[in-house]
Short mmCIF file of C-alpha atoms in Angstrom, two decimals:
data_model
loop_
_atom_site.label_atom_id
_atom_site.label_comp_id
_atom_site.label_asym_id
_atom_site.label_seq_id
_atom_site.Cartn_x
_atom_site.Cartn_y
_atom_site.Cartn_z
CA UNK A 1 0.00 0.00 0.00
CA UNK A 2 1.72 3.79 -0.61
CA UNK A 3 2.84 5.41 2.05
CA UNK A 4 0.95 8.13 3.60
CA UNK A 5 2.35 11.80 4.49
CA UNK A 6 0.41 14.30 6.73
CA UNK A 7 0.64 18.22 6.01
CA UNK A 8 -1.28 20.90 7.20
CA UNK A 9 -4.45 18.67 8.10
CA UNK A 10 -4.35 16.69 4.61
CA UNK A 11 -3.66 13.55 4.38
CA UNK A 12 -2.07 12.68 1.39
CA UNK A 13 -1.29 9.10 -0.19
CA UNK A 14 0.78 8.99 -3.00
CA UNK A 15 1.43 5.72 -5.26
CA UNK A 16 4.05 5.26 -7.96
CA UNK A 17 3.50 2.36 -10.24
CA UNK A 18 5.95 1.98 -13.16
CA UNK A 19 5.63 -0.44 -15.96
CA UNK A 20 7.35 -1.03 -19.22
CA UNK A 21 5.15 -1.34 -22.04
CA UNK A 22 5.50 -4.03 -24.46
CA UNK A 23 2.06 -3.94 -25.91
CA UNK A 24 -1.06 -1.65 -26.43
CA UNK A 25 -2.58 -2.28 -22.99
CA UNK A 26 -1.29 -1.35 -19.94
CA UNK A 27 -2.61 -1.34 -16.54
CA UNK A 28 -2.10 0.86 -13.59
CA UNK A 29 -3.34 -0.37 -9.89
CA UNK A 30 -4.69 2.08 -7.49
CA UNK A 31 -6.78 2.56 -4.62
CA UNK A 32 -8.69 5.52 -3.74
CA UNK A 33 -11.99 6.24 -1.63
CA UNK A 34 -14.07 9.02 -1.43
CA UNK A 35 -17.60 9.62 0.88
CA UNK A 36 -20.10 9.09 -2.24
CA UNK A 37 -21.92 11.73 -3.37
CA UNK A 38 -19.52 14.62 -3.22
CA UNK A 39 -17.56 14.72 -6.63
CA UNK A 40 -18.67 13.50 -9.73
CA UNK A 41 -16.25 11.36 -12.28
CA UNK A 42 -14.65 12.55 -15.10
CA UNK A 43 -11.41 11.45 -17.31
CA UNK A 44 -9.52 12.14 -20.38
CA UNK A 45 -6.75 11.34 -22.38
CA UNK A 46 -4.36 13.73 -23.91
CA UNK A 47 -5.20 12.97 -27.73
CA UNK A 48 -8.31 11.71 -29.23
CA UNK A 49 -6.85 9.03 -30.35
CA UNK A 50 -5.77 7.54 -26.34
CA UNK A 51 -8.38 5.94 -24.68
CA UNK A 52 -8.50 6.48 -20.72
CA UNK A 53 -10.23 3.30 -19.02
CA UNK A 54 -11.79 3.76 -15.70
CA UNK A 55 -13.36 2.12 -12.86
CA UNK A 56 -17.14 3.14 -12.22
CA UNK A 57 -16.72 4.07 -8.92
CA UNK A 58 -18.54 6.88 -7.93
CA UNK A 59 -17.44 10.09 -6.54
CA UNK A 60 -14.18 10.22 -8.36
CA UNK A 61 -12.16 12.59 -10.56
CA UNK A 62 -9.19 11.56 -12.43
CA UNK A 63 -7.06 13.54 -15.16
CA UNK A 64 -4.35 11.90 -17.23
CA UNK A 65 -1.58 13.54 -19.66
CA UNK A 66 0.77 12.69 -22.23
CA UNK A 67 4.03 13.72 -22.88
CA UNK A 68 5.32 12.89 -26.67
CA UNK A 69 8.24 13.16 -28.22
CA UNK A 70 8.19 12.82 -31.78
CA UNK A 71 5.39 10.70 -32.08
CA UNK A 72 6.92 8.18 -29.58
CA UNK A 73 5.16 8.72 -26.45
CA UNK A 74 7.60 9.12 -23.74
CA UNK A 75 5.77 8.76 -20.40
CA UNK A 76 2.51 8.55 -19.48
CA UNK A 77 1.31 10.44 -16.11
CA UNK A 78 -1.79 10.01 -14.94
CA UNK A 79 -2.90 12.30 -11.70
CA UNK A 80 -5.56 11.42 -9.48
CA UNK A 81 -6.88 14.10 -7.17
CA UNK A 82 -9.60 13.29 -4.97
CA UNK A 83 -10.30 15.82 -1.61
CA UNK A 84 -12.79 14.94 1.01
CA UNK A 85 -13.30 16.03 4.29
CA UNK A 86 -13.09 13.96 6.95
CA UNK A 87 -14.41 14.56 10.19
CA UNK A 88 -12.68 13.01 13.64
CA UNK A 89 -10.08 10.01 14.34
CA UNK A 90 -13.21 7.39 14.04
CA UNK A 91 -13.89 8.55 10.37
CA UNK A 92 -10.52 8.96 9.01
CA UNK A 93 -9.93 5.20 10.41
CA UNK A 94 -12.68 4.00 8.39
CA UNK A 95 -11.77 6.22 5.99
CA UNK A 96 -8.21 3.84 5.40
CA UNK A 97 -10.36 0.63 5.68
CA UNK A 98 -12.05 1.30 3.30
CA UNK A 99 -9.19 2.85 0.50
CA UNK A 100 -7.74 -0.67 0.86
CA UNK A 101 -10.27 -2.70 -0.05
CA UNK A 102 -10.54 -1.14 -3.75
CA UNK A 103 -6.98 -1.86 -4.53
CA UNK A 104 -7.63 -4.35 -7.12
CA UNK A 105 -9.90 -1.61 -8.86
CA UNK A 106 -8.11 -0.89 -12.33
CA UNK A 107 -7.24 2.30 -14.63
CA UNK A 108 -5.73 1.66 -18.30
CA UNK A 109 -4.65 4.20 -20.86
CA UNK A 110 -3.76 2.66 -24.24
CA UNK A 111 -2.76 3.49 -28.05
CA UNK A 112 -4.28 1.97 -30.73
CA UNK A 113 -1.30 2.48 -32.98
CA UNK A 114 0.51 -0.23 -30.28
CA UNK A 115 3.74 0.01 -30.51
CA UNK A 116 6.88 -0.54 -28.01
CA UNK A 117 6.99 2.14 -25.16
CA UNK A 118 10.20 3.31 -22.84
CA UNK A 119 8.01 3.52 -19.71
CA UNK A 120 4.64 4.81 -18.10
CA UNK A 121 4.53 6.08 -14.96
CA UNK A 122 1.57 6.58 -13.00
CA UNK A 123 1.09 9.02 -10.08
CA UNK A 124 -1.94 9.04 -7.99
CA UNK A 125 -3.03 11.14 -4.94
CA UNK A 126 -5.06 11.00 -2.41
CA UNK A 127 -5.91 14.10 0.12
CA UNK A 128 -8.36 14.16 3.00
CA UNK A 129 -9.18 17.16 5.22
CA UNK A 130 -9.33 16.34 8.92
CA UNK A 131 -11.96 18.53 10.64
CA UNK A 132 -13.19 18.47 14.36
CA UNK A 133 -16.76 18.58 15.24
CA UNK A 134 -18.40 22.35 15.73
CA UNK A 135 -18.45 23.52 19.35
CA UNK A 136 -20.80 23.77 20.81
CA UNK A 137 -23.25 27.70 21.95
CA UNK A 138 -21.99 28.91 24.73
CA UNK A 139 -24.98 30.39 26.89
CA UNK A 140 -24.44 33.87 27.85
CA UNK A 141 -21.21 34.29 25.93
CA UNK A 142 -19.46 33.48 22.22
CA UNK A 143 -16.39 31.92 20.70
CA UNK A 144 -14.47 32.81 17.89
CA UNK A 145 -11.87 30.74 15.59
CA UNK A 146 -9.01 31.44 13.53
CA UNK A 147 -9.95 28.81 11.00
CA UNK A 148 -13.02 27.50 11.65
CA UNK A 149 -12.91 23.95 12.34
CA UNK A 150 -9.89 22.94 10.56
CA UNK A 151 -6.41 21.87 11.67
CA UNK A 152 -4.38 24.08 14.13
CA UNK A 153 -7.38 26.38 14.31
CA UNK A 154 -7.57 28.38 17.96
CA UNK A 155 -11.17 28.85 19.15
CA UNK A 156 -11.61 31.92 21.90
CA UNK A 157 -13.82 32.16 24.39
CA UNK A 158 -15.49 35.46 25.85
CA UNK A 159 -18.87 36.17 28.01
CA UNK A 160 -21.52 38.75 27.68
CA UNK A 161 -21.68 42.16 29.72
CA UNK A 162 -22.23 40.62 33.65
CA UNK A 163 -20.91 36.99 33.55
CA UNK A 164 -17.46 35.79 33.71
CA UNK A 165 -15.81 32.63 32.23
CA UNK A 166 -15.12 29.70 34.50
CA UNK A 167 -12.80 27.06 32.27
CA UNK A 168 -9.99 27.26 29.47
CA UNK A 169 -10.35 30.29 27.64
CA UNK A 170 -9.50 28.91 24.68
CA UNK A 171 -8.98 25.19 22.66
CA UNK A 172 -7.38 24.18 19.51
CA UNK A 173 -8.56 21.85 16.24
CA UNK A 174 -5.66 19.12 17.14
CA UNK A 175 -4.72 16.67 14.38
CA UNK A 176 -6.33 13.14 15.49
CA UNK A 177 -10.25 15.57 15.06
CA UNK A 178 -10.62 16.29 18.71
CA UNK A 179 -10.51 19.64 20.68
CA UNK A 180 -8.09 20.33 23.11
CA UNK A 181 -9.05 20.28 26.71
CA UNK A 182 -5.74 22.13 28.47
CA UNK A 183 -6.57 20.36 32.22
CA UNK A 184 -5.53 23.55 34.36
CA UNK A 185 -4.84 22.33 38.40
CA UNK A 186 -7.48 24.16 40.49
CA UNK A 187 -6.71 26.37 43.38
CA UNK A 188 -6.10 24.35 46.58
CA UNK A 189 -7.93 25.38 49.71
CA UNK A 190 -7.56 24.01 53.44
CA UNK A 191 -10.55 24.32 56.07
CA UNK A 192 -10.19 24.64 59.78
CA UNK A 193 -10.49 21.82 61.44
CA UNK A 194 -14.14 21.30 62.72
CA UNK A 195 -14.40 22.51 66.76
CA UNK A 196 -16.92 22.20 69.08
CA UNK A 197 -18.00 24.75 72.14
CA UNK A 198 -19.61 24.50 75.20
CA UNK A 199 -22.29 27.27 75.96
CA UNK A 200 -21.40 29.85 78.44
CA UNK A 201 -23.07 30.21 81.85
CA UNK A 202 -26.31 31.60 81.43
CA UNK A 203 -26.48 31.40 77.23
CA UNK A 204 -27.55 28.84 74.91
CA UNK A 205 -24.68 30.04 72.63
CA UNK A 206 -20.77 30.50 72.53
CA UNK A 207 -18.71 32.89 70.82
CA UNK A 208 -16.44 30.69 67.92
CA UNK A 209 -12.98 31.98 66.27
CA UNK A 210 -11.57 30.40 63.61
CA UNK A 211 -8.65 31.21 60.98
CA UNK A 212 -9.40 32.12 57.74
CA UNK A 213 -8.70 28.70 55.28
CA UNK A 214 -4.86 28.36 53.59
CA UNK A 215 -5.43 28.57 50.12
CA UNK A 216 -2.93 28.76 47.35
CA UNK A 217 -2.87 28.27 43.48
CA UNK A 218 -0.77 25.70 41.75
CA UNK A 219 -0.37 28.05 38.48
CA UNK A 220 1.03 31.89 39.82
CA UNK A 221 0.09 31.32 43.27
CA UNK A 222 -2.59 34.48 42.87
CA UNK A 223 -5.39 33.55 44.45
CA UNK A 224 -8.12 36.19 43.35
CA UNK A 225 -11.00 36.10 45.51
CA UNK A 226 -12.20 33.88 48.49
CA UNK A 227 -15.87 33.36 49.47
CA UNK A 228 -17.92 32.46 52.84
CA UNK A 229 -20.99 30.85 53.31
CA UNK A 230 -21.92 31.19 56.94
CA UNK A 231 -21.40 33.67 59.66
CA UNK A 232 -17.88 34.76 60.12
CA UNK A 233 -14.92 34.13 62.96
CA UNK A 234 -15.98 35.76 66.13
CA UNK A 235 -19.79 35.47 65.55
CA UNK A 236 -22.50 34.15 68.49
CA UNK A 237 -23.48 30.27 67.56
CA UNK A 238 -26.55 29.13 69.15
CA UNK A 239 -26.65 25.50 70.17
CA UNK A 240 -26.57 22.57 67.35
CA UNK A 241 -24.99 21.91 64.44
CA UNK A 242 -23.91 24.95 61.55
CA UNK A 243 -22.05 24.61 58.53
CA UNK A 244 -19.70 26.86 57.31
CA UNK A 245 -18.54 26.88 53.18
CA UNK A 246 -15.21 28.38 51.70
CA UNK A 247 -14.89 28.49 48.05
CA UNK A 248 -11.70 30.31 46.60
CA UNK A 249 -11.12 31.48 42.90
CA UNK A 250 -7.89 31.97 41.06
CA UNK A 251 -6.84 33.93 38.24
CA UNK A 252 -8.54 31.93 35.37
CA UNK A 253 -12.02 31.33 37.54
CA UNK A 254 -11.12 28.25 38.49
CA UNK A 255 -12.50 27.03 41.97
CA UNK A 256 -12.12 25.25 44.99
CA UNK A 257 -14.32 24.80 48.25
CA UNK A 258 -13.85 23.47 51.73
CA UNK A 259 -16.05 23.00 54.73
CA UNK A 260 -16.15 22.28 57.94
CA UNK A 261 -18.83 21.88 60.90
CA UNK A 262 -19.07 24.29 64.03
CA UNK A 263 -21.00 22.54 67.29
CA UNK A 264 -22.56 24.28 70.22
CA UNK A 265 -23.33 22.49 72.89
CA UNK A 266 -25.11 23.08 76.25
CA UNK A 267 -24.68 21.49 79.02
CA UNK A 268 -28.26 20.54 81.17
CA UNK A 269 -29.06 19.72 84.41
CA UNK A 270 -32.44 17.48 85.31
CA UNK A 271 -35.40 19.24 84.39
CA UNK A 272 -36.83 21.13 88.32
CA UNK A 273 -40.32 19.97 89.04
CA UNK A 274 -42.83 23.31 90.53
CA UNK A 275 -43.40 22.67 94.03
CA UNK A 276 -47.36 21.62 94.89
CA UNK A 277 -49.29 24.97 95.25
CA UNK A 278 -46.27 27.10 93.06
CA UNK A 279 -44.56 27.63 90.62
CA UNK A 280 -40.99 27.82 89.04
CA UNK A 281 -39.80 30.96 87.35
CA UNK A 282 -36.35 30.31 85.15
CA UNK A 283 -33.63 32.38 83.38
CA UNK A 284 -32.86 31.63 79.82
CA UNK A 285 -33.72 27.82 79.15
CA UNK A 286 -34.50 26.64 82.64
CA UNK A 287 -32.06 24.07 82.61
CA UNK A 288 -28.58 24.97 80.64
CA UNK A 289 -25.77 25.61 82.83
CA UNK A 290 -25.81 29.07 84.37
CA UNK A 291 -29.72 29.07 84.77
CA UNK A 292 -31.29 30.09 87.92
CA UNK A 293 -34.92 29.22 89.09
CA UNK A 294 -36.87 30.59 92.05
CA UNK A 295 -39.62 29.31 93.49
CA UNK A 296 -42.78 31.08 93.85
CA UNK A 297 -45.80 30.03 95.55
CA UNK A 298 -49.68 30.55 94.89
CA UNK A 299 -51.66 32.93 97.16
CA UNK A 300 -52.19 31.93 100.62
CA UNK A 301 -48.85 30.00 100.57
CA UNK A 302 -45.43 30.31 101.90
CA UNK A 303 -42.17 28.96 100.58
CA UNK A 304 -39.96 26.85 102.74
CA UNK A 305 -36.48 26.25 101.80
CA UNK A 306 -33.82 27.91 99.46
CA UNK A 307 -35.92 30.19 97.19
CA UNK A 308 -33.70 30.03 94.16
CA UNK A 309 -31.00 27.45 92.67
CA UNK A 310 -28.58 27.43 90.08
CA UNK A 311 -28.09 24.94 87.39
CA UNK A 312 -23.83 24.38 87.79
CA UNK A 313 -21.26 23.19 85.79
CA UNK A 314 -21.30 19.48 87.20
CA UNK A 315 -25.09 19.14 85.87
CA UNK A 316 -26.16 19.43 89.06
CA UNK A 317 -28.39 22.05 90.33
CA UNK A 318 -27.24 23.94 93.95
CA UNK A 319 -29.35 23.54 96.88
CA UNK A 320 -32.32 21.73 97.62
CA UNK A 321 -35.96 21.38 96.33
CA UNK A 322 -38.18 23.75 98.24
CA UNK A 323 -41.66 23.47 98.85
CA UNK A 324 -45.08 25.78 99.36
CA UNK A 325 -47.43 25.68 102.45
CA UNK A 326 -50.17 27.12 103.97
CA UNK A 327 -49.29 30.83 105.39
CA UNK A 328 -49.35 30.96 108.76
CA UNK A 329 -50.03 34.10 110.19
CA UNK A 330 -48.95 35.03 113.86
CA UNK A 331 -51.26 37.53 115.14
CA UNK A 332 -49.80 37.05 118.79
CA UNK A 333 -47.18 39.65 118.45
CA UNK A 334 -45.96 42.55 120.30
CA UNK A 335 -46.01 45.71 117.62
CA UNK A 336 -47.64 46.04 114.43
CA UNK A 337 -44.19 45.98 112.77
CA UNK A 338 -44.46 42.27 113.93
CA UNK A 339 -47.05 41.79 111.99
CA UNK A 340 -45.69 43.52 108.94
CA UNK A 341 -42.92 41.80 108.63
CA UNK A 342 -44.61 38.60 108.01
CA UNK A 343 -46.24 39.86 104.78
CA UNK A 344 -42.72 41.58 103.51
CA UNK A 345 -41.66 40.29 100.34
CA UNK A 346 -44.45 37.97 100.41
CA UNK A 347 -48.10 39.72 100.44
CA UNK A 348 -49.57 42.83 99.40
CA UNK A 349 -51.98 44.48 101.87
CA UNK A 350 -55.07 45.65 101.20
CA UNK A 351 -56.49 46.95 104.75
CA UNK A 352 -60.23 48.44 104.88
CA UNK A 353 -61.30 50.59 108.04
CA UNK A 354 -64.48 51.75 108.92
CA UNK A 355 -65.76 53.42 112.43
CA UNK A 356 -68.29 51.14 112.17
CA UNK A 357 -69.78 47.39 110.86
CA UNK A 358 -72.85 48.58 109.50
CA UNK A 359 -71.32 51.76 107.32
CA UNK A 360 -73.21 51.83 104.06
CA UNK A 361 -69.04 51.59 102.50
CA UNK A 362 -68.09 48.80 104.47
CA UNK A 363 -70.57 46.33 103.33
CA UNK A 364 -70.23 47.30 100.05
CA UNK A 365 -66.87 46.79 100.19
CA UNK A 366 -66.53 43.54 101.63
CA UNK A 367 -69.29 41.90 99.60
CA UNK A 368 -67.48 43.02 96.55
CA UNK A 369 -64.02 41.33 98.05
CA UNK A 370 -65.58 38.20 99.47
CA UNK A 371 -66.61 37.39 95.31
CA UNK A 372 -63.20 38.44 94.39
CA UNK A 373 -61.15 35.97 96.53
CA UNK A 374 -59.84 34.20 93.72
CA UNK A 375 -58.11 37.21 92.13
CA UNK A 376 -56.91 38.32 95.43
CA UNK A 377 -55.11 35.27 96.37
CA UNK A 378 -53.43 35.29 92.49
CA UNK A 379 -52.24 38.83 93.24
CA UNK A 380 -51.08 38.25 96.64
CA UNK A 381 -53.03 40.33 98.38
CA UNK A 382 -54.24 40.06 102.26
CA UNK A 383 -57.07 41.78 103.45
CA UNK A 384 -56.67 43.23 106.86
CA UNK A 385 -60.21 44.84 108.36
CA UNK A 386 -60.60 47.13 111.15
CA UNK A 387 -63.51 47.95 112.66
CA UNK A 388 -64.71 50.13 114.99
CA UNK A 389 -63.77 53.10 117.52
CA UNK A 390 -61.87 52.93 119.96
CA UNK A 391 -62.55 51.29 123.01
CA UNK A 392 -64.50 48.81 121.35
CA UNK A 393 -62.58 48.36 118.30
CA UNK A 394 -61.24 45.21 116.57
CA UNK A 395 -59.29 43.83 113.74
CA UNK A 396 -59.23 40.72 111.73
CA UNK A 397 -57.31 39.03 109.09
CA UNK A 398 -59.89 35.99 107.55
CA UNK A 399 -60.67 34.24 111.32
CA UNK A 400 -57.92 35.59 112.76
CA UNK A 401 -58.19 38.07 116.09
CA UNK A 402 -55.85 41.27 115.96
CA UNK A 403 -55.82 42.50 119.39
CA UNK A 404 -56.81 46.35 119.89
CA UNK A 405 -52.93 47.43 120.23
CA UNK A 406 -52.48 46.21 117.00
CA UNK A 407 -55.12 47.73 116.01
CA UNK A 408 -54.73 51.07 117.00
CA UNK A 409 -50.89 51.36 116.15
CA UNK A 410 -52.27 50.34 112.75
CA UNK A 411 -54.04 53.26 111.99
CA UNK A 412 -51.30 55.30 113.60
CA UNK A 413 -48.44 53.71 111.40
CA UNK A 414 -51.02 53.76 108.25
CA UNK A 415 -52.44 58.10 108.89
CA UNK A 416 -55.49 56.02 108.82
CA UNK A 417 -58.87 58.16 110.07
CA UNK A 418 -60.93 56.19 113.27
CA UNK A 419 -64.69 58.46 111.62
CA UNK A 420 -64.46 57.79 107.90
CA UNK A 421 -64.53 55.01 105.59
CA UNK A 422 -60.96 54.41 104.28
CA UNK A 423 -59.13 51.80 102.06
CA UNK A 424 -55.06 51.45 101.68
CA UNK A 425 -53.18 49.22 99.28
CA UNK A 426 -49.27 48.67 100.60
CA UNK A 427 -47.16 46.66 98.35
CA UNK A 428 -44.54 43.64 99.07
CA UNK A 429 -42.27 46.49 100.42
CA UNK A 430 -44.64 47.83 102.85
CA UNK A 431 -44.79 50.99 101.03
CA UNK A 432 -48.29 52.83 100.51
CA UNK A 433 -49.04 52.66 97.28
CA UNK A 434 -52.86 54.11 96.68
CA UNK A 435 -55.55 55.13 99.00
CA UNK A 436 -59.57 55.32 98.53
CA UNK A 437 -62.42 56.67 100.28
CA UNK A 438 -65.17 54.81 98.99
CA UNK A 439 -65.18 51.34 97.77
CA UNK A 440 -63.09 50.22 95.11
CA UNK A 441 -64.26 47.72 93.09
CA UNK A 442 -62.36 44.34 92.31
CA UNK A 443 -62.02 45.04 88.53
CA UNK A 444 -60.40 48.68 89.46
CA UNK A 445 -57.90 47.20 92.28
CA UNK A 446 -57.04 44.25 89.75
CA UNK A 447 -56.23 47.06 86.82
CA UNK A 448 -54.12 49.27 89.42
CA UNK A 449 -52.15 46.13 90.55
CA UNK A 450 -51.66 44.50 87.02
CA UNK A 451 -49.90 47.58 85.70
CA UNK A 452 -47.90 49.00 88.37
CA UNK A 453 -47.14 46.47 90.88
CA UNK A 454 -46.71 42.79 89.61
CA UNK A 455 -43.40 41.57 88.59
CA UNK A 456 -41.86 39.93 85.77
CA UNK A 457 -42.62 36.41 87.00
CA UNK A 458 -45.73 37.29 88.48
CA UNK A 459 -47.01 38.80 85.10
CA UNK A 460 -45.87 35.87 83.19
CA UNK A 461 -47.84 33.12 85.94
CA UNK A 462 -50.71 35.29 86.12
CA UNK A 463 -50.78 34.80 82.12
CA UNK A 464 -50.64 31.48 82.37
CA UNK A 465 -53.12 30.99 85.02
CA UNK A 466 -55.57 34.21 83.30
CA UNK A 467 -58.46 31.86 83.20
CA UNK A 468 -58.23 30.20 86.90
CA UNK A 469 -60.54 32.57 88.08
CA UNK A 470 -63.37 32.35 85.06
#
C-alpha cells in the first residue's frame, strides 16, 4: 500500500507504479476512496486518439496527460486528485479501511497504434481534510476561531456584559479531530479543622474563632478572591450543628471549596419539678448551665427552703428542692411591725377601716371582696379589716383576732382616720401605694395592681393561670 504523508491537516497518499510497455494495454493499480456523493467522475486522455479506461466508482475525478516526443510517447502520467473532508479520528480510520479494499480496482490508458513504449509512470493522490466537530453555543457568551474547524485552528472564548468565564479560555482543532481540553490544576484550599463549644453560663450560645482557610494556586500562586458561606470568625453560635462553606477562585475562575462543621453544645441539668401549690420561674432555658430558678408560691402559701438554685457546671443544680405551704399568720405579736414583717416580700396588703360594721361603705366593700377571693389570692393580696372606735374596736385578718394594740398602732403607722370610711393598698415592700375613700371595686384594684405592681414572673404566671378565676 503507498505510504501516507500528513501536512497541514491533509492527508495525502501517493502511489508510484511503473511499468514497461511491451504492448497496447497497460494497466495501472490504485486505490482511492471518497464519501459518495460529493464529486462527480470525469477522465480524459491527452489525444483523441488515447483511450483512458476507468473504474465506475462513484465520486471520483481523475485527469491523465501525455508527454510525446516525436510521435513516440515518452511517459505517461496520470494524476488522481480526490479531496474529502473527513471529520474526527473514528472517520478517518474508516476512511483507510475502506481505500484498501478497492486496490484491485483498475485504470488503463492505451494506443491503438501499439507500438513498443520506454516507460509509463503513474502518479496518484489522495488528500483528505481532517476537521473536528463544531463547538458547541456557549450560553451567555461566544467563541471565535481562527480557521473554523480545521487543523491548528484556535477557538476563543469570551462572556456577555455581567458573567465571567469559568474554564480554558480557549482550545485548539488538534490533528487526530478532537478539541483540546488544556486540564488547568485548580486552586487548593484548606478548612479549619471542625471545633466544638460549650455554651457559656447563662447562654444557649458561645462565641467561635476560627482562621481564615490556607489557600494557594498551583499556576502563579494568585489567588483572586475567596468566598464564605456562613457567619464569620468571632460570631455568636446558638446550640446545634452549623455549617460553614469556603470556596476560593484563582486567576482563570477556576474554583475550589472546603467545609467544615461548628458545634454548640449546652450542658443541662435534670429538668426542676414546681413545688405543689407554686410555681418555678427560670432564666434563659430553665435548665442549661448558668440558669437560675426561684420558686414562687400561689396565694395563701409560703415557701420553705432555698428560694432560688442554680443549674452548675457538674449538671447538678445547687441547693435543695423547696416546697409551698399554707401561710401561717402570727397575730400574737408585740407591735404592728411584727405583723408587717410577716407579709414583707411575700403579700400585698389591702387593709379596709371603717368606724363602724354597719357603714353603708363597708358592706359594700366587703361583699365586693368576698366574690373576688380568687383574684386576690393570684395577686397576693391580704385583706386586713378594722372595725370600729376605739374602746371597742377590733381587727381581723380571715378568722384571725388582731388585738386592739395592734389595732390602733395600725391606723397610727397607716395616717389612717378612726370616723371615715378608708381603704389602703401597701405593696410587698410595705410601702403605701394608693388610698380610697369609697369602695373600690375588684375590677379597678385588679387594673391598678396589674400595671404598676406585679413583677416579671408574676405577670408571666398570672398569664398562664388568666383563666383560673373564670
Amino acid at each position: 500500500m503507498p505510504p501516507f504523508s500528513r501536512d497541514s491537516g491533509q492527508l495525502t497518499i501517493f502511489g508510484i507504479q511503473p511499468s514497461v510497455l511491451s504492448n497496447s494495454l497497460h494497466s495501472i493499480v490504485y486505490a482511492c476512496l471518497l464519501l459518495s456523493g460529493i464529486f462527480t467522475r470525469s477522465a480524459n486522455c491527452p489525444q483523441q486518439s488515447w483511450v483512458l479506461n476507468l473504474p465506475t466508482l462513484r465520486g471520483w475525478k481523475a485527469e491523465s496527460t501525455l508527454s510525446l516526443v516525436g510521435f513516440e510517447p515518452t511517459a505517461v502520467v496520470g494524476s488522481w486528485n480526490l479531496s474529502a473532508e473527513v471529520v474526527g479520528a473514528s472517520s478517518l480510520e474508516a476512511f483507510k479501511k475502506r481505500l484498501d479494499s478497492h486496490l484491485s480496482e483498475m485504470a488503463t490508458c492505451y494506443s491503438p497504434r501499439g507500438g513498443n513504449y520506454h516507460s509509463i509512470t503513474f502518479r496518484f493522490s489522495l488528500s483528505a481534510e481532517i476537521r473536528c466537530h463544531t463547538l458547541p453555543a456557549l450560553q451567555y457568551g461566544s467563541y471565535h476561531c481562527s480557521n473554523g474547524v480545521k487543523i491548528d485552528s484556535h477557538c476563543h472564548y469570551s462572556c456577555q456584559l455581567g458573567y465571567h468565564l469559568e474554564g480554558d479560555r480557549s482550545r485548539v482543532c488538534m490533528e487526530e479531530g478532537r478539541w483540546s481540553v488544556a486540564y488547568i490544576e485548580p486552586p487548593q484550599i484548606r478548612c479549619p479543622d471542625s471545633r466544638e463549644r460549650i455554651a457559656e453560663p447563662g447562654k444557649l450560645s458561645a462565641i467561635v474563632y476560627w482562621d481564615p482557610p490556607r489557600a494557594k494556586d498551583s499556576a502563579d500562586g494568585i489567588i483572586k478572591k475567596l468566598k464564605r458561606r456562613g457567619p464569620e470568625p468571632g460570631s455568636e453560635f446558638s446550640e446545634g450543628e452549623h455549617l460553614i462553606r469556603y470556596a476560593v477562585y484563582d486567576q482563570a475562575h477556576n474554583r475550589a471549596t472546603c467545609k467544615f462543621l461548628v458545634r454548640v453544645r449546652v450542658s443541662r441539668c435534670p429538668t426542676l419539678k414546681a413545688p405543689e401549690h407554686g410555681y418555678l420561674s427560670c432564666t434563659s432555658a430553665g435548665d442549661n448551665y448558668g440558669a437560675t430558678c426561684e420558686y414562687q408560691c400561689d396565694g395563701g402559701y409560703e415557701l420553705e427552703g432555698a428560694r432560688s438554685r442554680v443549674c452548675q457546671s457538674s449538671r447538678q443544680w445547687s441547693g435543695s428542692q423547696a416546697r409551698c405551704t399554707p401561710m401561717q399568720i402570727n397575730v400574737d405579736v408585740n407591735s404592728v411591725a411584727g405583723l408587717l414583717d410577716q407579709f414583707y416580700e411575700k403579700r400585698r396588703l389591702l387593709v379596709v377601716s371603717a368606724p363602724d360594721s354597719s357603714d353603708r361603705y363597708y358592706k359594700m366593700q366587703n361583699a365586693m371582696l368576698q366574690q373576688a377571693t380568687c383574684g386576690l389570692d393570684m395577686r397576693h393580696i391580704t385583706v386586713i379589716e378594722l372595725v370600729g372606735l376605739p374602746p371597742r374596736d377590733v381587727g381581723r385578718i380571715r378568722e384571725l383576732q388582731l388585738s386592739q394594740k395592734i389595732v390602733e398602732e395600725l391606723r397610727q403607722l397607716l395616717h389612717i382616720s378612726q370616723s371615715r370610711f378608708n381603704v389602703v393598698l401597701i405593696d410587698k415592700d410595705g410601702i403605701d401605694r394608693d388610698r380610697f375613700i369609697q369602695p373600690v371595686t375588684p375590677d379597678e384594684l385588679f387594673s391598678f395592681v396589674d400595671m404598676y405592681l406585679l413583677s416579671t414572673q408574676e405577670q408571666s404566671q398570672q398569664h398562664q393561670n388568666r383563666d383560673i378565676c373564670e
